[in-house]
Short mmCIF file of C-alpha atoms in Angstrom, two decimals:
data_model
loop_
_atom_site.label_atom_id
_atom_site.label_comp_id
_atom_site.label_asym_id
_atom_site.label_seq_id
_atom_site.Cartn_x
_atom_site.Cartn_y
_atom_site.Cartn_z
CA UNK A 1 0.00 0.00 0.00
CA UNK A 2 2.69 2.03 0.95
CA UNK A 3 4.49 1.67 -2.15
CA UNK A 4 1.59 2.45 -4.28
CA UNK A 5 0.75 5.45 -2.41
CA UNK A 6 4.21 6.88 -3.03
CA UNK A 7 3.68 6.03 -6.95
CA UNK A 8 0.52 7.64 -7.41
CA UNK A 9 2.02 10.65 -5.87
CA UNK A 10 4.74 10.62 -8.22
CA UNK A 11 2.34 10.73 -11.10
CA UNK A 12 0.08 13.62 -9.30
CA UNK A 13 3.78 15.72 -9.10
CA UNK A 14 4.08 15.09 -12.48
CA UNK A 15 0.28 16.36 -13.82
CA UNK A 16 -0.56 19.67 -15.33
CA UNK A 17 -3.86 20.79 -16.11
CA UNK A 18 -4.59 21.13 -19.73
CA UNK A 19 -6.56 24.20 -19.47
CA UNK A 20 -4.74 27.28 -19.81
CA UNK A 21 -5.13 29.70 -16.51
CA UNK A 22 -6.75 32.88 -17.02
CA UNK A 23 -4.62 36.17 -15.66
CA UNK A 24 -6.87 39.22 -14.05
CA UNK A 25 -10.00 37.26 -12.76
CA UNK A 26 -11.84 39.63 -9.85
CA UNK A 27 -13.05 37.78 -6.81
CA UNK A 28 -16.76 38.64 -5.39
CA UNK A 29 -17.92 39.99 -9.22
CA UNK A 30 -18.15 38.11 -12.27
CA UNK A 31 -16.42 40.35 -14.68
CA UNK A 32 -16.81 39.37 -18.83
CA UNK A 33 -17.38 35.99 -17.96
CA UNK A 34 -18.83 35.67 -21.53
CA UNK A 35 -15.60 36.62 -23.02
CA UNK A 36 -14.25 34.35 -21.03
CA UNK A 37 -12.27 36.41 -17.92
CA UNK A 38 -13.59 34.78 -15.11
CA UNK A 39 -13.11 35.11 -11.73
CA UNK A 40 -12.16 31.47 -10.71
CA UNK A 41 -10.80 28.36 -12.84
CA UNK A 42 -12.97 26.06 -10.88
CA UNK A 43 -16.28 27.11 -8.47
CA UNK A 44 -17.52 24.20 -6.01
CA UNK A 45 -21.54 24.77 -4.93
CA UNK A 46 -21.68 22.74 -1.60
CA UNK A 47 -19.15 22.72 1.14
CA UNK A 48 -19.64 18.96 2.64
CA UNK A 49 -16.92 16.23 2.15
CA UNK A 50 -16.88 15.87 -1.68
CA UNK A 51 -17.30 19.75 -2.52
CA UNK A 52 -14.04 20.66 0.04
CA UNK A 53 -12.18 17.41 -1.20
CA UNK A 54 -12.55 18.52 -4.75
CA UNK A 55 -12.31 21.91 -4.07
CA UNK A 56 -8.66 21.45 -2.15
CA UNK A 57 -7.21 18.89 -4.72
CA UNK A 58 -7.78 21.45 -7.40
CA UNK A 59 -6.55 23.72 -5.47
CA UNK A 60 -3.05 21.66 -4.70
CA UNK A 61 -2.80 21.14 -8.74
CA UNK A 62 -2.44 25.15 -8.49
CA UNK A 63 -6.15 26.06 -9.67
CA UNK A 64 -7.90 29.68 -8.46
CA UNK A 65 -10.92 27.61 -6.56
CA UNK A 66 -14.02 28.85 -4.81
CA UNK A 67 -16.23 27.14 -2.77
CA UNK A 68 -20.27 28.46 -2.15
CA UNK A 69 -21.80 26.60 0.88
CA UNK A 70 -25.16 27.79 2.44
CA UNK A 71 -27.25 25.48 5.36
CA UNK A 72 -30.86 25.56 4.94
CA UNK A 73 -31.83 25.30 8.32
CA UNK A 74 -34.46 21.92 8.77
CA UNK A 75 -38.03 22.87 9.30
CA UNK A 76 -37.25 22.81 12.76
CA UNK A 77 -35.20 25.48 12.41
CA UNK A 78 -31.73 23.59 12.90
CA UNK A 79 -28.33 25.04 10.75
CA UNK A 80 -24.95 24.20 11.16
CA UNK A 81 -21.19 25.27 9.34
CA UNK A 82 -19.06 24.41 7.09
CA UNK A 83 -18.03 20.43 6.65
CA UNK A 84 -21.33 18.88 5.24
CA UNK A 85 -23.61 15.83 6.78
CA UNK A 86 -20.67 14.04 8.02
CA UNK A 87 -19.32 16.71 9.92
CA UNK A 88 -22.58 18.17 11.36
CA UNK A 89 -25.46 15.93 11.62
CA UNK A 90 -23.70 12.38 10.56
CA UNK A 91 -20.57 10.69 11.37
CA UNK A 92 -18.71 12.59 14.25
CA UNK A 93 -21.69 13.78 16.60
CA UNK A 94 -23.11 9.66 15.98
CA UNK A 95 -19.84 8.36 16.84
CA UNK A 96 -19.60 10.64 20.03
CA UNK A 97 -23.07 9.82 20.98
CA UNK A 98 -22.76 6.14 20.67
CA UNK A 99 -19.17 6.24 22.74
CA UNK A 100 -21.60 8.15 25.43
CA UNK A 101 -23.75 5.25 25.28
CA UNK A 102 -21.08 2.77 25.23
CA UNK A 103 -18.99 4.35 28.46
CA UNK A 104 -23.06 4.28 29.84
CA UNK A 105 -23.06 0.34 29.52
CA UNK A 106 -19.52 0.06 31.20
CA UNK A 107 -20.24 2.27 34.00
CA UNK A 108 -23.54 -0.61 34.48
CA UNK A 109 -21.12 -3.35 34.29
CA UNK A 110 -18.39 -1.83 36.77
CA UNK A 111 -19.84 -3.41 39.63
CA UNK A 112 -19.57 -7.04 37.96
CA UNK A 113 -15.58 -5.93 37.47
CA UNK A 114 -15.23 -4.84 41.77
CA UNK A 115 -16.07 -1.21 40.88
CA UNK A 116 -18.22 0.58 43.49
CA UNK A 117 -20.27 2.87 40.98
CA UNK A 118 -23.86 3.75 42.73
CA UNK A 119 -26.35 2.80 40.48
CA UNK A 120 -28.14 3.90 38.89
CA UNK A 121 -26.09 6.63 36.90
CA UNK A 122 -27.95 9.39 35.71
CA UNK A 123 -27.44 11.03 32.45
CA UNK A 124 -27.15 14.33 31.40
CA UNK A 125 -28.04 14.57 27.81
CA UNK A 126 -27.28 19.16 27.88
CA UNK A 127 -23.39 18.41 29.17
CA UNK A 128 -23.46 15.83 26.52
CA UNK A 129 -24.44 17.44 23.58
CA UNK A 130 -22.84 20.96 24.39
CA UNK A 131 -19.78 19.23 24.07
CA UNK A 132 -20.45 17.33 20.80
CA UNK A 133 -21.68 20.72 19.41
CA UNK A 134 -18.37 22.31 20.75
CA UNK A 135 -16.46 19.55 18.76
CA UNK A 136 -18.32 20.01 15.52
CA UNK A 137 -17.96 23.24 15.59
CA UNK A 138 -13.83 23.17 15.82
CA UNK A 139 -14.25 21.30 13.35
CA UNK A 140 -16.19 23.68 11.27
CA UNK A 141 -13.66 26.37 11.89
CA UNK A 142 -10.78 23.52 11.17
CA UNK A 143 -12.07 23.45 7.67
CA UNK A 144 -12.28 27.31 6.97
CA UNK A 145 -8.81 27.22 7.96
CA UNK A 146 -7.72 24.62 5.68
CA UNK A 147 -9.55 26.42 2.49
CA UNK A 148 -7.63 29.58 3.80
CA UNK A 149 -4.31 27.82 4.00
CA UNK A 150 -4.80 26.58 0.42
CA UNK A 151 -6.05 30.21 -0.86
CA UNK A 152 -9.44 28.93 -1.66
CA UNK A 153 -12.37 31.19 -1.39
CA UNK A 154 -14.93 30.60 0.68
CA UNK A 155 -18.26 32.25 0.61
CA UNK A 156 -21.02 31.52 2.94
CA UNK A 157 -24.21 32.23 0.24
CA UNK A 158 -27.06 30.82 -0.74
CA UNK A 159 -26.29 29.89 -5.13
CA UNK A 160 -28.00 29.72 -8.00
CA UNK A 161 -27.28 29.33 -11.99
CA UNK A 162 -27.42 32.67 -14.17
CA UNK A 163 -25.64 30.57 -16.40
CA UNK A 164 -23.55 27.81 -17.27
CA UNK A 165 -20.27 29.63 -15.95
CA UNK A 166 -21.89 32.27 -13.38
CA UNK A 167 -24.00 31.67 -10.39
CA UNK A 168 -25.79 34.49 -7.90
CA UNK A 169 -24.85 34.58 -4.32
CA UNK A 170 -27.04 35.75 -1.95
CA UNK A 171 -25.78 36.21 1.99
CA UNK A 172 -27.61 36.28 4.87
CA UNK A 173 -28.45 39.76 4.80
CA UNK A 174 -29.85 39.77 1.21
CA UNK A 175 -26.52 41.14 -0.43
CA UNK A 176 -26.06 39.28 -4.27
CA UNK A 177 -22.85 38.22 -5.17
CA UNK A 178 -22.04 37.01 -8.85
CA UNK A 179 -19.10 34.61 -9.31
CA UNK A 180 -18.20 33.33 -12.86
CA UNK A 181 -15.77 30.28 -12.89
CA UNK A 182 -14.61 27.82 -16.10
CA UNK A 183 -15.99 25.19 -14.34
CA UNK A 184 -18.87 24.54 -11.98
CA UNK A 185 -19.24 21.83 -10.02
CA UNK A 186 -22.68 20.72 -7.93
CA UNK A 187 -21.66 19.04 -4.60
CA UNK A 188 -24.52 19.91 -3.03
CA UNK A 189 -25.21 16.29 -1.48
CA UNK A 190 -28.70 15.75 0.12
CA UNK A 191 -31.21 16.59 3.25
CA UNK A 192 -33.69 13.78 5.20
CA UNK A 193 -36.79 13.62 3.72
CA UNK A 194 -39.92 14.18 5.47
CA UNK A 195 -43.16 11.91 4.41
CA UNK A 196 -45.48 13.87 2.87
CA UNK A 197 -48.54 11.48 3.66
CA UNK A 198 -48.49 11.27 6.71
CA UNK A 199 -50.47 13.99 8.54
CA UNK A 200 -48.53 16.18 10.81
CA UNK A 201 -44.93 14.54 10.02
CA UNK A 202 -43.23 17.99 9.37
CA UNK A 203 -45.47 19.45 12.15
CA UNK A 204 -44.00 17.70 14.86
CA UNK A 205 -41.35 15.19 13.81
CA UNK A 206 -37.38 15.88 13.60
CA UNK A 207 -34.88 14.29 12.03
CA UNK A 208 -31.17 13.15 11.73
CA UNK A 209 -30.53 16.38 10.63
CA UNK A 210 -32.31 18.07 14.69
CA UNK A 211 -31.01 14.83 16.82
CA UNK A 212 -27.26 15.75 17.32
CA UNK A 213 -28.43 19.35 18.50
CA UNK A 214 -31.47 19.01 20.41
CA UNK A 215 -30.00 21.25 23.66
CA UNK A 216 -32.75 18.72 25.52
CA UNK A 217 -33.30 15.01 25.85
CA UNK A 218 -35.78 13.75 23.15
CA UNK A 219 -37.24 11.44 25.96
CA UNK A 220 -39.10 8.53 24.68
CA UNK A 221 -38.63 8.38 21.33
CA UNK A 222 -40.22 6.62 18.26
CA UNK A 223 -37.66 5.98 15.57
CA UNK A 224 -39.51 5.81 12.08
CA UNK A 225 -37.39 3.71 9.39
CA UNK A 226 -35.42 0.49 9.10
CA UNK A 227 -32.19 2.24 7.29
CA UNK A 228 -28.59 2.33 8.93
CA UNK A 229 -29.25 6.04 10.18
CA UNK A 230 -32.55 4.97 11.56
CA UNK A 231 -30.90 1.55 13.84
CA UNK A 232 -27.90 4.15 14.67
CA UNK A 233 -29.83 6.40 15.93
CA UNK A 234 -32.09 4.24 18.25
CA UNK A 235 -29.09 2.61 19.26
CA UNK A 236 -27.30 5.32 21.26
CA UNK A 237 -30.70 6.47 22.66
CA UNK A 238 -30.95 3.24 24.27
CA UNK A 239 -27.78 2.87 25.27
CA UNK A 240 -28.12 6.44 26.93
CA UNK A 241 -31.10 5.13 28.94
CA UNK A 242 -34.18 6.64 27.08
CA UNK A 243 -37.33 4.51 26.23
CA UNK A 244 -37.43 4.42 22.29
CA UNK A 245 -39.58 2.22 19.52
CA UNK A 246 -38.12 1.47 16.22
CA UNK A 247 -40.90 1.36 13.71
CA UNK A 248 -40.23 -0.68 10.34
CA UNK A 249 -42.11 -1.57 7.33
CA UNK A 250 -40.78 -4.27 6.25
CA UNK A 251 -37.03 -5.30 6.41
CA UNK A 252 -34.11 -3.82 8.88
CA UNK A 253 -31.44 -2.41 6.73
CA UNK A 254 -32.71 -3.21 3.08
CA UNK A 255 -29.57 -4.03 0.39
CA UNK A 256 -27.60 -5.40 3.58
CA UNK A 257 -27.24 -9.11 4.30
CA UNK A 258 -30.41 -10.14 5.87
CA UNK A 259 -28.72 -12.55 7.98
CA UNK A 260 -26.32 -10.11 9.74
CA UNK A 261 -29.39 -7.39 9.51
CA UNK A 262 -31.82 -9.96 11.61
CA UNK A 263 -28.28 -10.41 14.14
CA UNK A 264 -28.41 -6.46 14.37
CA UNK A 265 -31.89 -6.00 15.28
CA UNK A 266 -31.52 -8.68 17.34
CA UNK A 267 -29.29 -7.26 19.20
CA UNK A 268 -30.47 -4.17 19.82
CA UNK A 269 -33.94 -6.17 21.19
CA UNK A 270 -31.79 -7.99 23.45
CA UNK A 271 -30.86 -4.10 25.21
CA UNK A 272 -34.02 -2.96 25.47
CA UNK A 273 -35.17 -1.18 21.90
CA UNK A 274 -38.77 -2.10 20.86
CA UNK A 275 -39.16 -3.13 17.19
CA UNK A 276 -42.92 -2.41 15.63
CA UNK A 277 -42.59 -4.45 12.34
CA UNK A 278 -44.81 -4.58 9.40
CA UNK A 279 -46.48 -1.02 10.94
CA UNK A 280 -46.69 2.35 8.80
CA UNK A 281 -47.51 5.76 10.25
CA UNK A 282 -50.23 7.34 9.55
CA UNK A 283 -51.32 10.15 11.68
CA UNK A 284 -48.75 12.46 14.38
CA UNK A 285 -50.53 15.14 16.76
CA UNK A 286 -50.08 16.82 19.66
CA UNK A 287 -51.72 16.31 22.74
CA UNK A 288 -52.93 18.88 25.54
CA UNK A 289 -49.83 18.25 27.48
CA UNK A 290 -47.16 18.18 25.04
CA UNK A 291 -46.37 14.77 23.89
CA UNK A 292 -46.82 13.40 20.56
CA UNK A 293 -49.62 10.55 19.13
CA UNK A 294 -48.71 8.38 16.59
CA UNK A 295 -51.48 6.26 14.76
CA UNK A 296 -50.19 4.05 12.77
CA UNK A 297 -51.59 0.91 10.84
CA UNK A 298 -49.99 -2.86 11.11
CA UNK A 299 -49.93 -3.95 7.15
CA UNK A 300 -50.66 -7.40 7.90
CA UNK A 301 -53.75 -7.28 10.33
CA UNK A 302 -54.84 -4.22 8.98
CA UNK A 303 -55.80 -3.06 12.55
CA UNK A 304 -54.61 0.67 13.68
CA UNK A 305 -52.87 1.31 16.90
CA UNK A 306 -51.56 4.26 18.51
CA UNK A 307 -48.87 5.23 21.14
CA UNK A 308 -47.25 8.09 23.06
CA UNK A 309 -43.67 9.36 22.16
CA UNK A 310 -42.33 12.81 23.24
CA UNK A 311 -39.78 12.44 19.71
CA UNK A 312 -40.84 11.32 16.28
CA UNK A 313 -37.35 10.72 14.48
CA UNK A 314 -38.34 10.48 10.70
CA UNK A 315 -35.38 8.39 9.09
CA UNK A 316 -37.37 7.19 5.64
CA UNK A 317 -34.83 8.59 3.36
CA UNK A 318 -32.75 11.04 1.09
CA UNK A 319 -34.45 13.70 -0.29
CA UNK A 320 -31.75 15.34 -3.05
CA UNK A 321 -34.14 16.51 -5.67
CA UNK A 322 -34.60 20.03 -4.05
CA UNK A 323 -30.62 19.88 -4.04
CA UNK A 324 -29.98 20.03 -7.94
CA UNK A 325 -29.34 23.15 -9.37
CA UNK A 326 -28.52 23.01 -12.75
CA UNK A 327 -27.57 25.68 -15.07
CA UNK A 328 -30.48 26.96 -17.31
CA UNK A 329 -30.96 24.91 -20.58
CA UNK A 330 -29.24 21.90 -18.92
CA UNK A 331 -32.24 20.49 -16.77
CA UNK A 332 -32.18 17.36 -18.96
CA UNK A 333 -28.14 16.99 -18.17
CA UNK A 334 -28.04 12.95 -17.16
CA UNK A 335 -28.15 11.46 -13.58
CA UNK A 336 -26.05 9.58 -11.74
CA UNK A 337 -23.02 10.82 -13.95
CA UNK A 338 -20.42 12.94 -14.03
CA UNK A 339 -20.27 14.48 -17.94
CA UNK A 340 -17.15 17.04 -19.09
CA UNK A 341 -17.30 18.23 -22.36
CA UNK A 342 -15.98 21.01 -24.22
CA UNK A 343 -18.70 23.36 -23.25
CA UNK A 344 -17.73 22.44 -19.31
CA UNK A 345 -18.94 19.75 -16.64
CA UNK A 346 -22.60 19.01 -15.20
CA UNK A 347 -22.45 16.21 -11.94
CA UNK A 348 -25.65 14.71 -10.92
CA UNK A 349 -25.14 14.58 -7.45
CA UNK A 350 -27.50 12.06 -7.11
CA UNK A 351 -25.36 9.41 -6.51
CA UNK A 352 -22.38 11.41 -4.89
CA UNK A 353 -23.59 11.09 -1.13
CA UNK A 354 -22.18 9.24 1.77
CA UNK A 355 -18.90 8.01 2.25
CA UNK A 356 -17.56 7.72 -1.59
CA UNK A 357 -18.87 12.01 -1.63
CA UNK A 358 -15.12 12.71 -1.72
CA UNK A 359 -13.26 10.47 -3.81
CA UNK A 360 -16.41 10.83 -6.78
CA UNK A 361 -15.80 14.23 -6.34
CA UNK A 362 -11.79 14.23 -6.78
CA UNK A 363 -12.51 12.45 -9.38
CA UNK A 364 -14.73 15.74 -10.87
CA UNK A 365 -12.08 17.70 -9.79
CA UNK A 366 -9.46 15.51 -12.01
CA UNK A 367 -12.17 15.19 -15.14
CA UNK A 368 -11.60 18.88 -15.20
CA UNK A 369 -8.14 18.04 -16.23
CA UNK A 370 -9.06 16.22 -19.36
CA UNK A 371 -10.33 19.20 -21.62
CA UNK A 372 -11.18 18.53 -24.82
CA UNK A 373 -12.50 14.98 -23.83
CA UNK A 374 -15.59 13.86 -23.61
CA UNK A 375 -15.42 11.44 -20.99
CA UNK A 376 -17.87 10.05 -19.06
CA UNK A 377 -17.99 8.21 -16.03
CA UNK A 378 -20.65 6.49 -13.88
CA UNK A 379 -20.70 7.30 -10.43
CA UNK A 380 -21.87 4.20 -9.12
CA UNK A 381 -18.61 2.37 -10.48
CA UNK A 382 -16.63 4.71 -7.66
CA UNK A 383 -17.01 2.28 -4.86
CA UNK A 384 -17.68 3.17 -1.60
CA UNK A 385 -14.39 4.55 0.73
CA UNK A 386 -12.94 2.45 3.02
CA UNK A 387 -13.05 3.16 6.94
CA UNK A 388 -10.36 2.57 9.85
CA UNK A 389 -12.53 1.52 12.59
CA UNK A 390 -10.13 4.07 14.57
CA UNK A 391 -10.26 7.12 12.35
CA UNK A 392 -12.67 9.01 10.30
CA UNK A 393 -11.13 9.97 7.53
CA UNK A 394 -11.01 7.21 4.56
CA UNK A 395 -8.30 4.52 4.46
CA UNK A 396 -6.70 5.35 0.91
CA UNK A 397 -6.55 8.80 0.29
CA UNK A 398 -8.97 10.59 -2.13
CA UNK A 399 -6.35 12.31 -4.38
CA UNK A 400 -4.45 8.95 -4.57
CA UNK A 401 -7.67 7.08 -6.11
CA UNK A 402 -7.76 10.95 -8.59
CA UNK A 403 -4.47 10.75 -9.45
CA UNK A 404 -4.57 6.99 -10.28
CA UNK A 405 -7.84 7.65 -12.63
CA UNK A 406 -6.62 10.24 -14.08
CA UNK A 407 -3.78 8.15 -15.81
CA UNK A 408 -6.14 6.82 -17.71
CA UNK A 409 -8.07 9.48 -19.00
CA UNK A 410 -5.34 11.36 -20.06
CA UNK A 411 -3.33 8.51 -21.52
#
């Protein structure tokens, strides 16, 4: 591994864009961008783990870059900074959670081991989360810093297409910004979705994107979905001691081995989560005192039931369609690709969430290298990164798996 890293390097050393720099560009206006003076060589619309992975590679190859990253806050009213899902509302505050949960379950055991803990051990869910907020946030400010270090731009605005090389800004305060750039790319990711059919779901539920910065605890807590964020999430509110339901439709963890799926939820039984299987919501409101009342329907009796939950935690589902936004005239650009051709790039970003967001989008950044091509490649052949169970960041570096494509696409 070692020895291939140091190779692929080599090669990366070696690589020169093909497209000629352009002298004079102005940052914050976009000056003759039809006669081509733009302000940056490359602009990156989303500032999560792809969008700042592509946006610093291209800057290391010696690229003017600019990066446009703006939180919709959730419809409860939740925003965060710079560094994307995994950053904010994914990865880092769940891993902290679930080591609060896990140092929880050794504290219960101490006694077993000779330790004289009092039980039970109370948890405080505000010291808890103050400190995973304090974390993300270094983290947020970690990542301005880097963009600084490698002179990349960073604007905190809300974008949209003029055209296919210019895009309007528009800051908190309602000040418009126009930056032109050669090349555009959308790495924008995606947000939970919300169902829309079930009657008072956006009312009164939350979602992954509220969980990790809820200042209170959620309290009992009905978990809504059988996905990997939904089974996360229930499992460090167990673990912290709180009362939740997981509610499934069908099968846990769908496209995973059903075998080690049925060993997961039975697992988490085993510790004290309650599964509702086969049951669909259909009804969440809020009663005189506060809590919440879910009616929901059990698909193979056909019978209704109904409990009392002080959280609904929707976890159904990506929603990136409200995401795209793709330069006029190029609405019918295709999905789940990545296309450069001589009149610039256009990345669905529909396939470019999750952990392969940063490698796919290297491999943007290094497509932009191959002017004058039209090449083409599928996103879904980028497989997945791999993790250290110790670390966060991927095992083989993003720009190593750019530089080693772009051999090929330049050859």
């Amino acid at each position: 591994m070692a020895a291939m890293a140091a190779a692929l390097r080599a090669l990366g050393g070696r690589f020169r864009w093909r497209t000629p720099a352009v002298a004079g560009g102005v940052r914050g206006a976009a000056r003759g961008a039809g006669a081509g003076q733009r302000d940056y060589d490359l602009l990156v619309i989303g500032g999560g783990s792809g969008g700042l992975a592509c946006a610093k590679e291209a800057a290391q190859l010696g690229r003017k870059v600019a990066v446009v990253d703006y939180v919709e806050p959730s419809p409860r009213g939740t925003r965060w900074g710079l560094g994307g899902t995994c950053v904010n509302v994914g990865c880092i505050p769940k891993k902290l959670m679930h080591q609060a949960a896990l140092l929880g379950g050794l504290i219960r055991d101490a006694p077993h081991y000779g330790w004289e803990v009092a039980q039970p051990v109370p948890h405080d869910w505000r010291k808890m989360a103050e400190a995973v907020q304090n974390h993300v946030k270094s983290l947020n400010w970690g990542h301005r810093v880097q963009l600084h270090d490698r002179k990349v731009k960073y604007f905190n605005v809300k974008a949209g297409f003029v055209d296919e090389h210019t895009v309007r800004g528009v800051a908190k305060g309602g000040k418009e910004i126009l930056l032109s750039a050669d090349h555009i790319v959308i790495a924008t990711g995606g947000r939970p979705r919300y169902p829309a059919h079930v009657e008072g779901a956006l009312e009164y539920g939350i979602t992954s994107d509220d969980i990790f910065w809820l200042k209170e605890s959620p309290g009992k807590t009905l978990v809504v979905g059988a996905s990997y964020v939904a089974l996360e999430c229930a499992g460090f509110l167990t673990g912290l001691g709180l009362d939740t339901t997981v509610m499934m439709r069908s099968i846990p963890l769908r496209g995973f081995d059903q075998q080690m799926s049925s060993l997961v939820t039975e697992h988490m039984a085993s510790h004290g989560t309650r599964f509702l299987r086969g049951c669909t919501p259909s009804q969440v409101r809020r009663l005189p005192d506060g809590q919440l009342q879910v009616t929901w329907e059990d698909c193979t009796t056909g019978k209704e039931g109904t409990g009392t939950f002080s959280t609904v935690l929707w976890a159904v589902g990506v929603d990136r369609a409200h995401t795209i936004c793709a330069p006029a005239g190029r609405e019918d650009a295709p999905r789940a690709r990545c296309t450069h051709t001589q009149k610039g790039l256009r990345c669905s970003q529909s396939s470019c969430a999750g952990p392969s967001a940063g490698p796919a989008r290297c491999l943007c950044s290094w497509h932009l290298a191959a002017a004058g091509k039209d090449h083409r490649h599928r996103h879904r052949e980028v497989g997945p990164a791999v993790w250290k169970p110790s670390r966060t960041e991927p095992f083989l570096d993003a720009a190593l798996i750019s530089t080693w494509w772009i051999k090929h696409i330049s050859s």
